[in-house]
Short mmCIF file of C-alpha atoms in Angstrom, two decimals:
data_model
loop_
_atom_site.label_atom_id
_atom_site.label_comp_id
_atom_site.label_asym_id
_atom_site.label_seq_id
_atom_site.Cartn_x
_atom_site.Cartn_y
_atom_site.Cartn_z
CA UNK A 1 143.25 199.44 35.03
CA UNK A 2 142.97 198.39 31.48
CA UNK A 3 140.39 195.62 30.75
CA UNK A 4 143.08 193.29 29.34
CA UNK A 5 142.45 189.58 29.12
CA UNK A 6 144.27 187.15 31.42
CA UNK A 7 144.64 183.39 30.85
CA UNK A 8 143.01 181.29 33.23
CA UNK A 9 142.73 177.54 33.84
CA UNK A 10 139.40 175.93 32.51
CA UNK A 11 138.19 173.11 34.50
CA UNK A 12 136.39 170.37 32.94
CA UNK A 13 132.44 170.58 32.57
CA UNK A 14 131.93 167.65 35.12
CA UNK A 15 133.53 169.85 37.78
CA UNK A 16 130.87 172.33 37.11
CA UNK A 17 128.06 169.79 37.34
CA UNK A 18 129.57 168.49 40.68
CA UNK A 19 129.37 172.08 41.87
CA UNK A 20 125.66 172.44 40.89
CA UNK A 21 124.83 169.19 42.71
CA UNK A 22 126.53 170.43 46.22
CA UNK A 23 123.82 171.43 48.69
CA UNK A 24 124.21 175.12 49.67
CA UNK A 25 126.06 176.26 46.71
CA UNK A 26 124.94 179.69 45.71
CA UNK A 27 127.21 180.72 42.98
CA UNK A 28 130.08 179.42 40.93
CA UNK A 29 132.57 180.68 38.22
CA UNK A 30 131.97 179.64 34.71
CA UNK A 31 135.04 180.90 32.49
CA UNK A 32 134.46 181.75 28.87
CA UNK A 33 135.80 180.03 25.77
CA UNK A 34 139.60 180.33 25.57
CA UNK A 35 141.06 183.14 23.49
CA UNK A 36 142.14 182.50 19.96
CA UNK A 37 145.63 183.29 18.01
CA UNK A 38 145.28 185.33 15.04
CA UNK A 39 147.38 185.77 12.01
CA UNK A 40 147.48 189.09 10.14
CA UNK A 41 144.52 189.23 7.78
CA UNK A 42 142.43 186.81 9.75
CA UNK A 43 138.67 187.81 9.87
CA UNK A 44 137.47 189.14 13.15
CA UNK A 45 133.56 188.94 13.77
CA UNK A 46 132.04 191.32 16.09
CA UNK A 47 129.10 189.85 18.00
CA UNK A 48 126.10 191.93 19.62
CA UNK A 49 124.64 191.34 23.02
CA UNK A 50 121.30 192.65 24.63
CA UNK A 51 120.87 196.26 25.25
CA UNK A 52 120.86 197.15 28.89
CA UNK A 53 120.20 200.15 31.18
CA UNK A 54 120.65 200.64 34.86
CA UNK A 55 117.58 202.99 34.94
CA UNK A 56 115.07 200.20 33.95
CA UNK A 57 116.81 196.94 34.46
CA UNK A 58 114.87 195.55 31.46
CA UNK A 59 117.09 194.18 28.62
CA UNK A 60 116.23 194.30 24.89
CA UNK A 61 117.51 192.31 21.87
CA UNK A 62 120.01 194.45 19.88
CA UNK A 63 118.06 194.15 16.82
CA UNK A 64 114.88 195.39 18.53
CA UNK A 65 116.14 198.77 17.41
CA UNK A 66 116.68 199.75 13.83
CA UNK A 67 120.39 198.83 13.60
CA UNK A 68 122.14 197.51 10.63
CA UNK A 69 121.51 193.81 10.05
CA UNK A 70 123.76 190.96 8.50
CA UNK A 71 122.31 188.71 5.59
CA UNK A 72 121.09 186.37 8.34
CA UNK A 73 120.70 186.92 12.04
CA UNK A 74 121.91 183.89 13.97
CA UNK A 75 122.17 183.00 17.66
CA UNK A 76 125.89 183.08 18.39
CA UNK A 77 126.11 182.11 22.11
CA UNK A 78 129.23 179.96 22.53
CA UNK A 79 129.29 178.93 26.26
CA UNK A 80 127.23 177.77 29.32
CA UNK A 81 128.09 180.95 31.01
CA UNK A 82 126.59 183.10 28.35
CA UNK A 83 123.33 181.04 28.47
CA UNK A 84 122.99 181.19 32.25
CA UNK A 85 123.45 184.92 32.25
CA UNK A 86 120.65 185.28 29.86
CA UNK A 87 122.80 186.98 27.05
CA UNK A 88 121.16 187.52 23.61
CA UNK A 89 124.44 187.11 21.64
CA UNK A 90 123.96 187.31 17.80
CA UNK A 91 126.23 188.00 14.83
CA UNK A 92 126.47 191.51 13.30
CA UNK A 93 127.63 193.01 10.08
CA UNK A 94 130.71 194.49 11.72
CA UNK A 95 133.70 192.52 10.51
CA UNK A 96 137.50 193.22 10.74
CA UNK A 97 140.70 191.84 9.50
CA UNK A 98 143.36 191.28 12.17
CA UNK A 99 146.02 194.17 12.24
CA UNK A 100 144.47 195.83 9.07
CA UNK A 101 143.14 199.31 10.14
CA UNK A 102 139.95 200.47 8.36
CA UNK A 103 138.62 204.11 8.10
CA UNK A 104 134.90 205.25 7.32
CA UNK A 105 133.36 201.96 6.53
CA UNK A 106 129.71 202.12 5.78
CA UNK A 107 127.77 199.48 7.39
CA UNK A 108 124.15 200.52 6.00
CA UNK A 109 122.00 203.47 5.17
CA UNK A 110 118.32 203.65 6.27
CA UNK A 111 115.29 206.00 6.75
CA UNK A 112 113.49 205.97 10.10
CA UNK A 113 109.74 205.51 10.31
CA UNK A 114 107.59 206.87 13.07
CA UNK A 115 107.75 203.74 15.03
CA UNK A 116 111.59 203.30 14.76
CA UNK A 117 112.15 206.83 15.68
CA UNK A 118 109.92 206.44 18.66
CA UNK A 119 111.64 203.35 19.85
CA UNK A 120 115.11 205.00 19.42
CA UNK A 121 114.06 208.06 21.49
CA UNK A 122 112.78 205.74 24.41
CA UNK A 123 115.84 203.87 24.56
CA UNK A 124 118.03 207.04 24.55
CA UNK A 125 115.71 208.57 27.28
CA UNK A 126 116.24 205.48 29.29
CA UNK A 127 120.08 205.45 28.84
CA UNK A 128 120.34 202.15 27.17
CA UNK A 129 123.79 200.75 26.37
CA UNK A 130 124.91 198.79 23.31
CA UNK A 131 126.83 195.72 24.15
CA UNK A 132 129.18 194.03 21.71
CA UNK A 133 131.74 191.24 21.88
CA UNK A 134 134.94 190.50 19.97
CA UNK A 135 136.82 186.99 20.70
CA UNK A 136 134.74 186.83 24.09
CA UNK A 137 135.73 190.12 25.24
CA UNK A 138 133.10 192.84 25.98
CA UNK A 139 133.28 196.23 24.42
CA UNK A 140 134.23 199.05 26.68
CA UNK A 141 134.15 202.79 26.46
CA UNK A 142 137.42 204.54 28.10
CA UNK A 143 136.48 207.48 30.10
CA UNK A 144 139.35 209.69 30.98
CA UNK A 145 139.52 211.53 34.27
CA UNK A 146 140.23 215.13 34.76
CA UNK A 147 143.58 214.06 36.28
CA UNK A 148 145.31 213.32 32.96
CA UNK A 149 147.99 211.31 34.72
CA UNK A 150 145.45 208.89 36.06
CA UNK A 151 144.54 205.71 34.11
CA UNK A 152 141.02 205.83 32.49
CA UNK A 153 137.99 204.04 33.72
CA UNK A 154 136.07 201.71 31.69
CA UNK A 155 132.33 201.29 31.15
CA UNK A 156 130.51 198.45 29.37
CA UNK A 157 129.07 199.09 26.24
CA UNK A 158 128.16 202.65 24.52
CA UNK A 159 125.12 204.71 24.80
CA UNK A 160 122.49 204.48 22.20
CA UNK A 161 122.53 208.10 21.84
CA UNK A 162 122.20 211.29 23.72
CA UNK A 163 119.59 214.00 24.43
CA UNK A 164 120.63 217.62 23.85
CA UNK A 165 119.79 221.09 22.58
CA UNK A 166 120.90 223.13 19.70
CA UNK A 167 122.54 226.35 20.50
CA UNK A 168 120.09 229.00 21.14
CA UNK A 169 117.10 226.62 21.55
CA UNK A 170 115.43 225.19 24.50
CA UNK A 171 113.80 222.32 22.63
CA UNK A 172 115.31 218.88 23.58
CA UNK A 173 116.35 216.69 20.82
CA UNK A 174 117.39 213.02 20.59
CA UNK A 175 120.70 212.20 18.81
CA UNK A 176 121.95 208.51 17.92
CA UNK A 177 125.51 207.25 18.03
CA UNK A 178 125.90 206.09 14.48
CA UNK A 179 129.69 206.34 13.90
CA UNK A 180 131.93 203.88 16.05
CA UNK A 181 135.76 204.32 16.32
CA UNK A 182 136.81 200.92 17.59
CA UNK A 183 140.18 200.05 18.95
CA UNK A 184 141.42 196.51 18.95
CA UNK A 185 144.39 195.95 21.47
CA UNK A 186 146.44 192.85 21.07
CA UNK A 187 149.54 191.05 22.20
CA UNK A 188 151.93 189.57 19.42
CA UNK A 189 154.48 186.59 19.52
CA UNK A 190 157.54 188.02 17.89
CA UNK A 191 158.52 184.66 16.88
CA UNK A 192 155.45 183.43 15.41
CA UNK A 193 153.86 186.84 14.53
CA UNK A 194 150.71 185.28 15.90
CA UNK A 195 148.42 187.72 17.86
CA UNK A 196 146.10 187.43 20.80
CA UNK A 197 143.21 190.13 21.26
CA UNK A 198 143.38 191.60 24.88
CA UNK A 199 141.17 194.60 24.70
CA UNK A 200 138.30 196.02 22.77
CA UNK A 201 137.44 199.66 23.06
CA UNK A 202 135.20 202.10 21.28
CA UNK A 203 134.66 205.81 20.99
CA UNK A 204 130.85 206.48 19.81
CA UNK A 205 130.17 209.56 17.85
CA UNK A 206 126.84 211.12 16.48
CA UNK A 207 127.53 212.50 12.94
CA UNK A 208 125.00 213.58 10.36
CA UNK A 209 126.78 212.29 7.37
CA UNK A 210 126.72 214.08 3.98
CA UNK A 211 127.24 213.00 0.42
CA UNK A 212 126.70 214.45 -3.17
CA UNK A 213 123.65 213.43 -5.25
CA UNK A 214 121.38 210.41 -4.55
CA UNK A 215 122.39 207.74 -2.16
CA UNK A 216 123.76 204.45 -3.70
CA UNK A 217 126.16 201.51 -2.73
CA UNK A 218 128.87 203.51 -4.31
CA UNK A 219 128.24 206.97 -2.66
CA UNK A 220 131.09 208.60 -1.29
CA UNK A 221 130.74 210.48 2.03
CA UNK A 222 132.01 213.92 2.52
CA UNK A 223 132.00 213.81 6.26
CA UNK A 224 133.97 210.72 6.47
CA UNK A 225 136.28 209.92 3.56
CA UNK A 226 139.34 207.35 3.70
CA UNK A 227 140.60 208.72 0.36
CA UNK A 228 141.30 212.11 1.77
CA UNK A 229 142.12 210.95 5.29
CA UNK A 230 139.08 212.82 6.73
CA UNK A 231 137.64 210.89 9.63
CA UNK A 232 135.03 211.53 12.35
CA UNK A 233 136.85 213.28 15.26
CA UNK A 234 133.72 214.89 17.09
CA UNK A 235 129.97 215.31 17.25
CA UNK A 236 129.68 218.94 16.35
CA UNK A 237 127.02 218.06 13.73
CA UNK A 238 125.13 215.28 15.19
CA UNK A 239 122.53 212.86 13.66
CA UNK A 240 119.11 213.67 15.09
CA UNK A 241 116.63 211.05 15.45
CA UNK A 242 113.24 211.82 13.71
CA UNK A 243 110.78 210.19 11.51
CA UNK A 244 111.64 210.20 7.83
CA UNK A 245 115.21 211.01 8.84
CA UNK A 246 118.12 209.27 6.96
CA UNK A 247 120.73 207.66 9.12
CA UNK A 248 124.21 206.36 7.74
CA UNK A 249 125.95 204.06 10.09
CA UNK A 250 129.80 203.91 9.75
CA UNK A 251 132.88 202.84 11.65
CA UNK A 252 136.67 202.75 11.97
CA UNK A 253 139.04 200.31 13.39
CA UNK A 254 142.47 200.66 14.61
CA UNK A 255 144.85 198.16 16.21
CA UNK A 256 147.21 198.79 18.90
CA UNK A 257 149.84 196.42 20.21
CA UNK A 258 150.43 195.96 23.90
CA UNK A 259 153.68 194.76 25.43
#
């Protein structure tokens, strides 16, 4: 079943306070913030949440790893439910415009030091997942079953990276997911042209980006170029995690209308 958003009634906060005061109440439901309506071209801001792993059960802040940062990192928790769950929601450098696809956007370029490379390897080894949020919807990864007629299942967040071996080698290497292909699903009001986001998906890739000359803000990637309509479709040339290794983070975003 698609992770589509459904509208729900949001009782007043006094109702929740009453529930908290009732003896014997073990749990209660706290709905999130009501979804917004967006016009074409409206800015959409992606938020990042804590890194989680079912292997360790120990969460970490998204920015505890060497990921691209916005100009200023701020706490972006919006409702009581997020606070009570212990979420660590912050802003991110990933920004979209409603119903305006983007291809091969460069987020940042960096070179890892020894500590950063070690931290990434540890999180990859422990199968940590990156959690993001768009309009209060969690990011999910669709996993297609062998039976092509079945609906895909969805996993919350994407893996920081993967372990693997080069062909013909037995040495285990670590690779980071540095290219994100986002899909934003939405419902559109045909009369007003307003749209409401109902799904937020991603396909992560590991790709060793290439470019000509020395890197600058104007450098043009040869591995992912919107001008030639060349985009990332596989991880055949993955980005390895090692000290003094350069990593370029990129993303695409497409919009799909749902009826």
